[in-house]
Amino acid sequence: MIYLGIDTSNSPLALALIEDGVVLIEETANLKINHSLTAMPAIEEMMKKAKVLPADLTHIAVAEGPGSYTGVRIGLTIAKTLAWSLKIPLHSVSSLKVLAANGQGFDGLVCPIMDARRGTAFIGLYEGTGLKSVLADQHSDVKEFLLKAKELGRPVLFTGIDAALHEALIVEVLGRAAHFSSIQNRLPRASNLILLAQQSEESDVHHAVPEYRRITEAEANYNKAQEGQIL
Amino acid sequence: MSKDIYVLGIETSCDETAASIVKNGTEIISNIVASQIESHKRFGGVVPEIASRHHVEQITLVIEEAMQLAGMEPDQLDAVAVTEGPGLVGALLIGVNAAKAFAFAHQLPLVGVHHIAGHIYANRLEQEMEFPLLALVISGGHTELIYMKEHGDFTVIGETRDDAAGEAYDKVARTLNLPYPGGPHIDRLAHTSDEAVMFPRIWLEEGSYDFSFSGLKSSVLNYMHNAAQRGEQVVPERVAAGFQNSVVEVVTGKTMRAAEEYKARQVIAAGGVAANKGLRNSLDAAFKQKGIPFHIPSLPLCTDNAAMIAAAGTVMYEKGLYGNMAMNGRPGMPLTSWI
Ligand SMILES: [Zn+2]
């Protein structure tokens, strides 16, 4: 069994191949690259290095979001097309959970965070042991979410490259309960994605869609205008 | 006899998710289009982010349907052709990445096609192309006159300096309170009127094959505004007919003059606006009178589809013009010759 893992949900590009429980190759780049241009060449190159042919793949694992809308779509489009056309199972896993896996083993809660501008983030809260979801993945005002996390009264490990952007606020709200993962553990790792995929159900290839966790601006404006008309 | 060539085409440049299989660049085996028009209607136009969201939901379904309808497996294909540009960047890259993944999975050649080249080659699915050829590409995003000496040789001899014809139709339709997309509604209204408001014909400087529609659009808006100020009742049918007459007369006139100057042996029209009845009739009549062979593909091949991408992609495939895994969606891709 050979799993290919793909995470393009934010600026890092994370890829891995795992064969029968052995990590053959794993790559994580954090170079602000254009995934549409580089994801497929990187997959092609990595598989060539590992001497794995497309027909050898038995499973595809993909990070389904939230994250950059375009980034998530590129990963899903590639993963869906590979899985469907090779007739192999697709597993989609929360991009936040993939980040949370970096904090696995932490004695407390793990909080993966992806900045979404204007004081908001895509954010979730997981148990450090077993990665059970404690507060669902969501798009939230960062401070509001931190206050909810604080109520739980447990240590929280923050992970994700955008944790640094919100460090001051996190420390202000959580004080000594706030912990930060070391820099190498802030990037998504596709080996973690694959391990999570192995514990998850197979997704319906055609109906696997990005988990944006946020409606489009056009829809938000439209809804607002409709409400205005009703009033 | 040489072997038949089967190409899978994929098109996602705007608001249609489409896949098709074409044999030898001339014969449609399957042609699937999932339109998003209903989703964009309430916004009065295509919302790029929503278009991209729909493409990723539809892409594998549409390709599967095209493959199943053709009764083909990936290893029976010779190449994958995809719209590389121009178009909406977020929409293009869904098709491009699906095409790359498909081509990689089955180790097939990948061909990147220019959307307008696709529109032109749609004609080849109904009638063989004769050169020199003149193509009028007229749609929501394009108004261009293209001269072709032979396959893959494109010279843009005229283009719009402001709005595309389809855009002008949509804007005028909006001022007449017609629903989006406005083109078919204006066409329909225009045909129900026996009188037409006189609007200017924008010919630009002598000898130019360029188009301009923003001035015409402004005079329609002025006319509506003045009528409202004077408290006069506007007859929408007459406004629609007047606007359409002006567009049709200028487009027909310039296409005709270009066909004569370039001694075209065949003139073809393509793009969504080419489905407009008023324009079709006018072009048909004009070229019949001059005795120049003229062809407009049937409606499903005029609007965006993937068969046209596969048709153009087949010719590129035969010339060995392959792309690679680093292909990207190119929103502003220029139309360049293959030879
Ligand atoms: Zn088009």
mmCIF file with all atom_site columns, N, CA and C in Angstrom, chain A residues 34 36-37 40-41 43-44 47 54 69-70 73-74 76-78 80-82 84-87 205-207 209-210 212 214-216 218-219 222, chain B residues 42-43 47 49-50 52-53 56-57 59-61 63-64 67 73-74 90 93-94 97-98 100-102 104-107 325-329:
data_model
loop_
_atom_site.group_PDB
_atom_site.id
_atom_site.type_symbol
_atom_site.label_atom_id
_atom_site.label_alt_id
_atom_site.label_comp_id
_atom_site.label_asym_id
_atom_site.label_entity_id
_atom_site.label_seq_id
_atom_site.pdbx_PDB_ins_code
_atom_site.Cartn_x
_atom_site.Cartn_y
_atom_site.Cartn_z
_atom_site.occupancy
_atom_site.B_iso_or_equiv
_atom_site.pdbx_formal_charge
_atom_site.auth_seq_id
_atom_site.auth_comp_id
_atom_site.auth_asym_id
_atom_site.auth_atom_id
_atom_site.pdbx_PDB_model_num
ATOM 1   N N  . ASN A 1 34  ? 3.809   29.403 -5.758  1.00 0.00 ? 34  ASN A N  1
ATOM 2   C CA . ASN A 1 34  ? 2.508   29.299 -6.396  1.00 0.00 ? 34  ASN A CA 1
ATOM 3   C C  . ASN A 1 34  ? 2.173   27.819 -6.595  1.00 0.00 ? 34  ASN A C  1
ATOM 4   N N  . SER A 1 36  ? -0.316  26.295 -7.883  1.00 0.00 ? 36  SER A N  1
ATOM 5   C CA . SER A 1 36  ? -0.867  25.891 -9.172  1.00 0.00 ? 36  SER A CA 1
ATOM 6   C C  . SER A 1 36  ? 0.266   25.530 -10.130 1.00 0.00 ? 36  SER A C  1
ATOM 7   N N  . LEU A 1 37  ? 1.361   26.279 -10.015 1.00 0.00 ? 37  LEU A N  1
ATOM 8   C CA . LEU A 1 37  ? 2.522   26.074 -10.875 1.00 0.00 ? 37  LEU A CA 1
ATOM 9   C C  . LEU A 1 37  ? 3.377   24.910 -10.371 1.00 0.00 ? 37  LEU A C  1
ATOM 10  N N  . MET A 1 40  ? 2.213   20.087 -8.885  1.00 0.00 ? 40  MET A N  1
ATOM 11  C CA . MET A 1 40  ? 2.349   18.877 -9.725  1.00 0.00 ? 40  MET A CA 1
ATOM 12  C C  . MET A 1 40  ? 3.806   18.555 -10.074 1.00 0.00 ? 40  MET A C  1
ATOM 13  N N  . PRO A 1 41  ? 4.633   19.569 -10.448 1.00 0.00 ? 41  PRO A N  1
ATOM 14  C CA . PRO A 1 41  ? 6.046   19.238 -10.672 1.00 0.00 ? 41  PRO A CA 1
ATOM 15  C C  . PRO A 1 41  ? 6.706   18.647 -9.420  1.00 0.00 ? 41  PRO A C  1
ATOM 16  N N  . ILE A 1 43  ? 5.222   16.890 -7.047  1.00 0.00 ? 43  ILE A N  1
ATOM 17  C CA . ILE A 1 43  ? 4.728   15.509 -6.885  1.00 0.00 ? 43  ILE A CA 1
ATOM 18  C C  . ILE A 1 43  ? 5.457   14.580 -7.871  1.00 0.00 ? 43  ILE A C  1
ATOM 19  N N  . GLU A 1 44  ? 5.560   15.050 -9.123  1.00 0.00 ? 44  GLU A N  1
ATOM 20  C CA . GLU A 1 44  ? 6.229   14.256 -10.151 1.00 0.00 ? 44  GLU A CA 1
ATOM 21  C C  . GLU A 1 44  ? 7.680   13.943 -9.747  1.00 0.00 ? 44  GLU A C  1
ATOM 22  N N  . MET A 1 47  ? 7.943   11.565 -6.664  1.00 0.00 ? 47  MET A N  1
ATOM 23  C CA . MET A 1 47  ? 7.641   10.169 -6.990  1.00 0.00 ? 47  MET A CA 1
ATOM 24  C C  . MET A 1 47  ? 8.767   9.546  -7.810  1.00 0.00 ? 47  MET A C  1
ATOM 25  N N  . PRO A 1 54  ? 2.726   6.425  -10.876 1.00 0.00 ? 54  PRO A N  1
ATOM 26  C CA . PRO A 1 54  ? 1.340   6.770  -10.524 1.00 0.00 ? 54  PRO A CA 1
ATOM 27  C C  . PRO A 1 54  ? 0.485   5.513  -10.306 1.00 0.00 ? 54  PRO A C  1
ATOM 28  N N  . TYR A 1 69  ? -8.287  29.861 0.031   1.00 0.00 ? 69  TYR A N  1
ATOM 29  C CA . TYR A 1 69  ? -9.306  29.253 -0.828  1.00 0.00 ? 69  TYR A CA 1
ATOM 30  C C  . TYR A 1 69  ? -8.666  28.607 -2.051  1.00 0.00 ? 69  TYR A C  1
ATOM 31  N N  . THR A 1 70  ? -7.805  29.369 -2.712  1.00 0.00 ? 70  THR A N  1
ATOM 32  C CA . THR A 1 70  ? -7.174  28.860 -3.935  1.00 0.00 ? 70  THR A CA 1
ATOM 33  C C  . THR A 1 70  ? -6.277  27.673 -3.626  1.00 0.00 ? 70  THR A C  1
ATOM 34  N N  . ARG A 1 73  ? -8.234  24.550 -3.003  1.00 0.00 ? 73  ARG A N  1
ATOM 35  C CA . ARG A 1 73  ? -8.829  24.040 -4.244  1.00 0.00 ? 73  ARG A CA 1
ATOM 36  C C  . ARG A 1 73  ? -7.806  23.317 -5.110  1.00 0.00 ? 73  ARG A C  1
ATOM 37  N N  . ILE A 1 74  ? -6.580  23.841 -5.156  1.00 0.00 ? 74  ILE A N  1
ATOM 38  C CA . ILE A 1 74  ? -5.555  23.200 -5.982  1.00 0.00 ? 74  ILE A CA 1
ATOM 39  C C  . ILE A 1 74  ? -5.268  21.802 -5.442  1.00 0.00 ? 74  ILE A C  1
ATOM 40  N N  . LEU A 1 76  ? -7.174  19.878 -3.585  1.00 0.00 ? 76  LEU A N  1
ATOM 41  C CA . LEU A 1 76  ? -8.318  18.989 -3.778  1.00 0.00 ? 76  LEU A CA 1
ATOM 42  C C  . LEU A 1 76  ? -8.511  18.587 -5.227  1.00 0.00 ? 76  LEU A C  1
ATOM 43  N N  . THR A 1 77  ? -8.293  19.541 -6.128  1.00 0.00 ? 77  THR A N  1
ATOM 44  C CA . THR A 1 77  ? -8.455  19.223 -7.555  1.00 0.00 ? 77  THR A CA 1
ATOM 45  C C  . THR A 1 77  ? -7.462  18.139 -7.962  1.00 0.00 ? 77  THR A C  1
ATOM 46  N N  . ILE A 1 78  ? -6.212  18.306 -7.552  1.00 0.00 ? 78  ILE A N  1
ATOM 47  C CA . ILE A 1 78  ? -5.190  17.309 -7.890  1.00 0.00 ? 78  ILE A CA 1
ATOM 48  C C  . ILE A 1 78  ? -5.530  15.964 -7.246  1.00 0.00 ? 78  ILE A C  1
ATOM 49  N N  . LYS A 1 80  ? -8.418  14.782 -6.043  1.00 0.00 ? 80  LYS A N  1
ATOM 50  C CA . LYS A 1 80  ? -9.631  14.157 -6.572  1.00 0.00 ? 80  LYS A CA 1
ATOM 51  C C  . LYS A 1 80  ? -9.371  13.542 -7.946  1.00 0.00 ? 80  LYS A C  1
ATOM 52  N N  . THR A 1 81  ? -8.661  14.292 -8.792  1.00 0.00 ? 81  THR A N  1
ATOM 53  C CA . THR A 1 81  ? -8.430  13.798 -10.156 1.00 0.00 ? 81  THR A CA 1
ATOM 54  C C  . THR A 1 81  ? -7.541  12.555 -10.129 1.00 0.00 ? 81  THR A C  1
ATOM 55  N N  . LEU A 1 82  ? -6.510  12.576 -9.277  1.00 0.00 ? 82  LEU A N  1
ATOM 56  C CA . LEU A 1 82  ? -5.647  11.388 -9.172  1.00 0.00 ? 82  LEU A CA 1
ATOM 57  C C  . LEU A 1 82  ? -6.452  10.198 -8.658  1.00 0.00 ? 82  LEU A C  1
ATOM 58  N N  . TRP A 1 84  ? -9.755  9.657  -8.485  1.00 0.00 ? 84  TRP A N  1
ATOM 59  C CA . TRP A 1 84  ? -10.820 9.189  -9.376  1.00 0.00 ? 84  TRP A CA 1
ATOM 60  C C  . TRP A 1 84  ? -10.243 8.462  -10.591 1.00 0.00 ? 84  TRP A C  1
ATOM 61  N N  . SER A 1 85  ? -9.228  9.075  -11.241 1.00 0.00 ? 85  SER A N  1
ATOM 62  C CA . SER A 1 85  ? -8.795  8.476  -12.505 1.00 0.00 ? 85  SER A CA 1
ATOM 63  C C  . SER A 1 85  ? -7.945  7.228  -12.283 1.00 0.00 ? 85  SER A C  1
ATOM 64  N N  . LEU A 1 86  ? -7.297  7.106  -11.110 1.00 0.00 ? 86  LEU A N  1
ATOM 65  C CA . LEU A 1 86  ? -6.548  5.875  -10.811 1.00 0.00 ? 86  LEU A CA 1
ATOM 66  C C  . LEU A 1 86  ? -7.439  4.834  -10.116 1.00 0.00 ? 86  LEU A C  1
ATOM 67  N N  . LYS A 1 87  ? -8.697  5.242  -9.860  1.00 0.00 ? 87  LYS A N  1
ATOM 68  C CA . LYS A 1 87  ? -9.662  4.357  -9.194  1.00 0.00 ? 87  LYS A CA 1
ATOM 69  C C  . LYS A 1 87  ? -9.146  3.877  -7.835  1.00 0.00 ? 87  LYS A C  1
ATOM 70  N N  . VAL A 1 205 ? -15.182 10.534 -3.702  1.00 0.00 ? 205 VAL A N  1
ATOM 71  C CA . VAL A 1 205 ? -14.265 11.295 -4.553  1.00 0.00 ? 205 VAL A CA 1
ATOM 72  C C  . VAL A 1 205 ? -14.944 12.492 -5.227  1.00 0.00 ? 205 VAL A C  1
ATOM 73  N N  . HIS A 1 206 ? -16.082 12.260 -5.867  1.00 0.00 ? 206 HIS A N  1
ATOM 74  C CA . HIS A 1 206 ? -16.718 13.347 -6.607  1.00 0.00 ? 206 HIS A CA 1
ATOM 75  C C  . HIS A 1 206 ? -17.236 14.442 -5.686  1.00 0.00 ? 206 HIS A C  1
ATOM 76  N N  . HIS A 1 207 ? -17.677 14.038 -4.490  1.00 0.00 ? 207 HIS A N  1
ATOM 77  C CA . HIS A 1 207 ? -18.314 15.032 -3.631  1.00 0.00 ? 207 HIS A CA 1
ATOM 78  C C  . HIS A 1 207 ? -17.390 15.595 -2.566  1.00 0.00 ? 207 HIS A C  1
ATOM 79  N N  . VAL A 1 209 ? -15.272 18.159 -1.247  1.00 0.00 ? 209 VAL A N  1
ATOM 80  C CA . VAL A 1 209 ? -15.098 19.579 -1.587  1.00 0.00 ? 209 VAL A CA 1
ATOM 81  C C  . VAL A 1 209 ? -14.344 20.266 -0.467  1.00 0.00 ? 209 VAL A C  1
ATOM 82  N N  . PRO A 1 210 ? -13.727 21.409 -0.780  1.00 0.00 ? 210 PRO A N  1
ATOM 83  C CA . PRO A 1 210 ? -13.003 22.129 0.266   1.00 0.00 ? 210 PRO A CA 1
ATOM 84  C C  . PRO A 1 210 ? -13.899 22.495 1.448   1.00 0.00 ? 210 PRO A C  1
ATOM 85  N N  . TYR A 1 212 ? -14.250 25.328 3.407   1.00 0.00 ? 212 TYR A N  1
ATOM 86  C CA . TYR A 1 212 ? -13.784 26.718 3.461   1.00 0.00 ? 212 TYR A CA 1
ATOM 87  C C  . TYR A 1 212 ? -13.997 27.336 4.845   1.00 0.00 ? 212 TYR A C  1
ATOM 88  N N  . ARG A 1 214 ? -16.141 29.339 5.599   1.00 0.00 ? 214 ARG A N  1
ATOM 89  C CA . ARG A 1 214 ? -16.487 30.748 5.437   1.00 0.00 ? 214 ARG A CA 1
ATOM 90  C C  . ARG A 1 214 ? -17.181 30.923 4.092   1.00 0.00 ? 214 ARG A C  1
ATOM 91  N N  . ILE A 1 215 ? -18.317 31.681 4.055   1.00 0.00 ? 215 ILE A N  1
ATOM 92  C CA . ILE A 1 215 ? -18.969 31.916 2.772   1.00 0.00 ? 215 ILE A CA 1
ATOM 93  C C  . ILE A 1 215 ? -18.219 33.013 2.013   1.00 0.00 ? 215 ILE A C  1
ATOM 94  N N  . THR A 1 216 ? -18.502 33.155 0.723   1.00 0.00 ? 216 THR A N  1
ATOM 95  C CA . THR A 1 216 ? -17.805 34.158 -0.078  1.00 0.00 ? 216 THR A CA 1
ATOM 96  C C  . THR A 1 216 ? -18.307 35.555 0.293   1.00 0.00 ? 216 THR A C  1
ATOM 97  N N  . ALA A 1 218 ? -19.211 37.848 -1.775  1.00 0.00 ? 218 ALA A N  1
ATOM 98  C CA . ALA A 1 218 ? -20.389 38.160 -2.595  1.00 0.00 ? 218 ALA A CA 1
ATOM 99  C C  . ALA A 1 218 ? -21.662 37.633 -1.931  1.00 0.00 ? 218 ALA A C  1
ATOM 100 N N  . GLU A 1 219 ? -21.593 36.409 -1.384  1.00 0.00 ? 219 GLU A N  1
ATOM 101 C CA . GLU A 1 219 ? -22.773 35.837 -0.717  1.00 0.00 ? 219 GLU A CA 1
ATOM 102 C C  . GLU A 1 219 ? -23.088 36.579 0.576   1.00 0.00 ? 219 GLU A C  1
ATOM 103 N N  . TYR A 1 222 ? -24.692 39.774 -0.377  1.00 0.00 ? 222 TYR A N  1
ATOM 104 C CA . TYR A 1 222 ? -26.024 39.497 -0.902  1.00 0.00 ? 222 TYR A CA 1
ATOM 105 C C  . TYR A 1 222 ? -26.993 39.220 0.257   1.00 0.00 ? 222 TYR A C  1
ATOM 106 N N  . ARG B 2 42  ? -28.233 35.725 -9.405  1.00 0.00 ? 42  ARG B N  1
ATOM 107 C CA . ARG B 2 42  ? -28.655 36.656 -8.352  1.00 0.00 ? 42  ARG B CA 1
ATOM 108 C C  . ARG B 2 42  ? -27.624 37.755 -8.119  1.00 0.00 ? 42  ARG B C  1
ATOM 109 N N  . PHE B 2 43  ? -26.401 37.552 -8.562  1.00 0.00 ? 43  PHE B N  1
ATOM 110 C CA . PHE B 2 43  ? -25.378 38.588 -8.398  1.00 0.00 ? 43  PHE B CA 1
ATOM 111 C C  . PHE B 2 43  ? -25.282 39.482 -9.637  1.00 0.00 ? 43  PHE B C  1
ATOM 112 N N  . VAL B 2 47  ? -19.377 35.755 -10.421 1.00 0.00 ? 47  VAL B N  1
ATOM 113 C CA . VAL B 2 47  ? -18.539 36.049 -9.249  1.00 0.00 ? 47  VAL B CA 1
ATOM 114 C C  . VAL B 2 47  ? -17.370 35.057 -9.278  1.00 0.00 ? 47  VAL B C  1
ATOM 115 N N  . GLU B 2 49  ? -14.943 33.992 -7.312  1.00 0.00 ? 49  GLU B N  1
ATOM 116 C CA . GLU B 2 49  ? -14.739 33.022 -6.222  1.00 0.00 ? 49  GLU B CA 1
ATOM 117 C C  . GLU B 2 49  ? -15.796 31.913 -6.267  1.00 0.00 ? 49  GLU B C  1
ATOM 118 N N  . ILE B 2 50  ? -17.026 32.290 -6.590  1.00 0.00 ? 50  ILE B N  1
ATOM 119 C CA . ILE B 2 50  ? -18.094 31.288 -6.658  1.00 0.00 ? 50  ILE B CA 1
ATOM 120 C C  . ILE B 2 50  ? -17.880 30.367 -7.861  1.00 0.00 ? 50  ILE B C  1
ATOM 121 N N  . SER B 2 52  ? -14.995 29.484 -9.091  1.00 0.00 ? 52  SER B N  1
ATOM 122 C CA . SER B 2 52  ? -13.933 28.542 -8.723  1.00 0.00 ? 52  SER B CA 1
ATOM 123 C C  . SER B 2 52  ? -14.480 27.448 -7.815  1.00 0.00 ? 52  SER B C  1
ATOM 124 N N  . ARG B 2 53  ? -15.348 27.835 -6.875  1.00 0.00 ? 53  ARG B N  1
ATOM 125 C CA . ARG B 2 53  ? -15.921 26.831 -5.957  1.00 0.00 ? 53  ARG B CA 1
ATOM 126 C C  . ARG B 2 53  ? -16.724 25.792 -6.729  1.00 0.00 ? 53  ARG B C  1
ATOM 127 N N  . VAL B 2 56  ? -14.426 23.199 -8.748  1.00 0.00 ? 56  VAL B N  1
ATOM 128 C CA . VAL B 2 56  ? -13.799 22.107 -7.991  1.00 0.00 ? 56  VAL B CA 1
ATOM 129 C C  . VAL B 2 56  ? -14.850 21.070 -7.588  1.00 0.00 ? 56  VAL B C  1
ATOM 130 N N  . GLU B 2 57  ? -16.121 21.489 -7.436  1.00 0.00 ? 57  GLU B N  1
ATOM 131 C CA . GLU B 2 57  ? -17.192 20.540 -7.118  1.00 0.00 ? 57  GLU B CA 1
ATOM 132 C C  . GLU B 2 57  ? -17.538 19.673 -8.335  1.00 0.00 ? 57  GLU B C  1
ATOM 133 N N  . ILE B 2 59  ? -15.588 19.206 -11.346 1.00 0.00 ? 59  ILE B N  1
ATOM 134 C CA . ILE B 2 59  ? -14.578 18.821 -12.336 1.00 0.00 ? 59  ILE B CA 1
ATOM 135 C C  . ILE B 2 59  ? -14.481 17.313 -12.593 1.00 0.00 ? 59  ILE B C  1
ATOM 136 N N  . THR B 2 60  ? -14.388 16.495 -11.531 1.00 0.00 ? 60  THR B N  1
ATOM 137 C CA . THR B 2 60  ? -14.217 15.054 -11.806 1.00 0.00 ? 60  THR B CA 1
ATOM 138 C C  . THR B 2 60  ? -15.522 14.437 -12.330 1.00 0.00 ? 60  THR B C  1
ATOM 139 N N  . LEU B 2 61  ? -16.654 14.965 -11.859 1.00 0.00 ? 61  LEU B N  1
ATOM 140 C CA . LEU B 2 61  ? -17.948 14.463 -12.350 1.00 0.00 ? 61  LEU B CA 1
ATOM 141 C C  . LEU B 2 61  ? -18.085 14.673 -13.849 1.00 0.00 ? 61  LEU B C  1
ATOM 142 N N  . ILE B 2 63  ? -15.661 15.221 -16.087 1.00 0.00 ? 63  ILE B N  1
ATOM 143 C CA . ILE B 2 63  ? -14.702 14.411 -16.869 1.00 0.00 ? 63  ILE B CA 1
ATOM 144 C C  . ILE B 2 63  ? -15.181 12.959 -16.917 1.00 0.00 ? 63  ILE B C  1
ATOM 145 N N  . GLU B 2 64  ? -15.666 12.463 -15.772 1.00 0.00 ? 64  GLU B N  1
ATOM 146 C CA . GLU B 2 64  ? -16.141 11.073 -15.752 1.00 0.00 ? 64  GLU B CA 1
ATOM 147 C C  . GLU B 2 64  ? -17.296 10.870 -16.734 1.00 0.00 ? 64  GLU B C  1
ATOM 148 N N  . MET B 2 67  ? -16.021 10.665 -20.217 1.00 0.00 ? 67  MET B N  1
ATOM 149 C CA . MET B 2 67  ? -15.345 9.386  -20.469 1.00 0.00 ? 67  MET B CA 1
ATOM 150 C C  . MET B 2 67  ? -16.367 8.250  -20.595 1.00 0.00 ? 67  MET B C  1
ATOM 151 N N  . GLU B 2 73  ? -11.564 4.395  -21.644 1.00 0.00 ? 73  GLU B N  1
ATOM 152 C CA . GLU B 2 73  ? -10.693 4.372  -20.481 1.00 0.00 ? 73  GLU B CA 1
ATOM 153 C C  . GLU B 2 73  ? -9.518  5.300  -20.779 1.00 0.00 ? 73  GLU B C  1
ATOM 154 N N  . PRO B 2 74  ? -8.886  5.839  -19.707 1.00 0.00 ? 74  PRO B N  1
ATOM 155 C CA . PRO B 2 74  ? -7.783  6.788  -19.926 1.00 0.00 ? 74  PRO B CA 1
ATOM 156 C C  . PRO B 2 74  ? -6.700  6.279  -20.886 1.00 0.00 ? 74  PRO B C  1
ATOM 157 N N  . GLY B 2 90  ? -8.591  31.993 -11.058 1.00 0.00 ? 90  GLY B N  1
ATOM 158 C CA . GLY B 2 90  ? -8.982  30.946 -10.103 1.00 0.00 ? 90  GLY B CA 1
ATOM 159 C C  . GLY B 2 90  ? -9.782  29.837 -10.759 1.00 0.00 ? 90  GLY B C  1
ATOM 160 N N  . LEU B 2 93  ? -7.254  27.641 -13.170 1.00 0.00 ? 93  LEU B N  1
ATOM 161 C CA . LEU B 2 93  ? -6.304  26.715 -12.556 1.00 0.00 ? 93  LEU B CA 1
ATOM 162 C C  . LEU B 2 93  ? -6.952  25.431 -12.051 1.00 0.00 ? 93  LEU B C  1
ATOM 163 N N  . ILE B 2 94  ? -8.273  25.400 -11.943 1.00 0.00 ? 94  ILE B N  1
ATOM 164 C CA . ILE B 2 94  ? -8.934  24.127 -11.604 1.00 0.00 ? 94  ILE B CA 1
ATOM 165 C C  . ILE B 2 94  ? -8.801  23.174 -12.799 1.00 0.00 ? 94  ILE B C  1
ATOM 166 N N  . ASN B 2 97  ? -5.042  22.165 -13.282 1.00 0.00 ? 97  ASN B N  1
ATOM 167 C CA . ASN B 2 97  ? -4.518  21.186 -12.328 1.00 0.00 ? 97  ASN B CA 1
ATOM 168 C C  . ASN B 2 97  ? -5.177  19.813 -12.480 1.00 0.00 ? 97  ASN B C  1
ATOM 169 N N  . ALA B 2 98  ? -6.456  19.809 -12.852 1.00 0.00 ? 98  ALA B N  1
ATOM 170 C CA . ALA B 2 98  ? -7.110  18.525 -13.116 1.00 0.00 ? 98  ALA B CA 1
ATOM 171 C C  . ALA B 2 98  ? -6.468  17.866 -14.338 1.00 0.00 ? 98  ALA B C  1
ATOM 172 N N  . LYS B 2 100 ? -3.441  18.370 -15.511 1.00 0.00 ? 100 LYS B N  1
ATOM 173 C CA . LYS B 2 100 ? -2.082  17.930 -15.176 1.00 0.00 ? 100 LYS B CA 1
ATOM 174 C C  . LYS B 2 100 ? -2.127  16.615 -14.398 1.00 0.00 ? 100 LYS B C  1
ATOM 175 N N  . ALA B 2 101 ? -3.009  16.534 -13.404 1.00 0.00 ? 101 ALA B N  1
ATOM 176 C CA . ALA B 2 101 ? -3.103  15.323 -12.583 1.00 0.00 ? 101 ALA B CA 1
ATOM 177 C C  . ALA B 2 101 ? -3.531  14.125 -13.439 1.00 0.00 ? 101 ALA B C  1
ATOM 178 N N  . PHE B 2 102 ? -4.492  14.356 -14.331 1.00 0.00 ? 102 PHE B N  1
ATOM 179 C CA . PHE B 2 102 ? -4.978  13.276 -15.201 1.00 0.00 ? 102 PHE B CA 1
ATOM 180 C C  . PHE B 2 102 ? -3.859  12.815 -16.140 1.00 0.00 ? 102 PHE B C  1
ATOM 181 N N  . PHE B 2 104 ? -0.650  13.177 -15.769 1.00 0.00 ? 104 PHE B N  1
ATOM 182 C CA . PHE B 2 104 ? 0.410   12.532 -14.983 1.00 0.00 ? 104 PHE B CA 1
ATOM 183 C C  . PHE B 2 104 ? 0.004   11.111 -14.597 1.00 0.00 ? 104 PHE B C  1
ATOM 184 N N  . ALA B 2 105 ? -1.217  10.957 -14.108 1.00 0.00 ? 105 ALA B N  1
ATOM 185 C CA . ALA B 2 105 ? -1.677  9.648  -13.639 1.00 0.00 ? 105 ALA B CA 1
ATOM 186 C C  . ALA B 2 105 ? -1.588  8.600  -14.743 1.00 0.00 ? 105 ALA B C  1
ATOM 187 N N  . HIS B 2 106 ? -1.834  9.035  -15.991 1.00 0.00 ? 106 HIS B N  1
ATOM 188 C CA . HIS B 2 106 ? -1.880  8.065  -17.087 1.00 0.00 ? 106 HIS B CA 1
ATOM 189 C C  . HIS B 2 106 ? -0.768  8.289  -18.111 1.00 0.00 ? 106 HIS B C  1
ATOM 190 N N  . GLN B 2 107 ? 0.199   9.119  -17.710 1.00 0.00 ? 107 GLN B N  1
ATOM 191 C CA . GLN B 2 107 ? 1.385   9.361  -18.546 1.00 0.00 ? 107 GLN B CA 1
ATOM 192 C C  . GLN B 2 107 ? 1.002   9.730  -19.980 1.00 0.00 ? 107 GLN B C  1
ATOM 193 N N  . MET B 2 325 ? 4.230   19.569 -16.453 1.00 0.00 ? 325 MET B N  1
ATOM 194 C CA . MET B 2 325 ? 3.581   19.678 -15.144 1.00 0.00 ? 325 MET B CA 1
ATOM 195 C C  . MET B 2 325 ? 3.654   21.090 -14.568 1.00 0.00 ? 325 MET B C  1
ATOM 196 N N  . ALA B 2 326 ? 4.513   21.947 -15.141 1.00 0.00 ? 326 ALA B N  1
ATOM 197 C CA . ALA B 2 326 ? 4.617   23.327 -14.648 1.00 0.00 ? 326 ALA B CA 1
ATOM 198 C C  . ALA B 2 326 ? 3.632   24.264 -15.353 1.00 0.00 ? 326 ALA B C  1
ATOM 199 N N  . MET B 2 327 ? 2.717   23.699 -16.128 1.00 0.00 ? 327 MET B N  1
ATOM 200 C CA . MET B 2 327 ? 1.715   24.556 -16.764 1.00 0.00 ? 327 MET B CA 1
ATOM 201 C C  . MET B 2 327 ? 0.888   25.258 -15.685 1.00 0.00 ? 327 MET B C  1
ATOM 202 N N  . ASN B 2 328 ? 0.510   26.516 -15.971 1.00 0.00 ? 328 ASN B N  1
ATOM 203 C CA . ASN B 2 328 ? -0.331  27.244 -15.015 1.00 0.00 ? 328 ASN B CA 1
ATOM 204 C C  . ASN B 2 328 ? -1.456  27.938 -15.775 1.00 0.00 ? 328 ASN B C  1
ATOM 205 N N  . GLY B 2 329 ? -2.507  28.309 -15.078 1.00 0.00 ? 329 GLY B N  1
ATOM 206 C CA . GLY B 2 329 ? -3.555  29.108 -15.710 1.00 0.00 ? 329 GLY B CA 1
ATOM 207 C C  . GLY B 2 329 ? -2.967  30.477 -16.030 1.00 0.00 ? 329 GLY B C  1
#
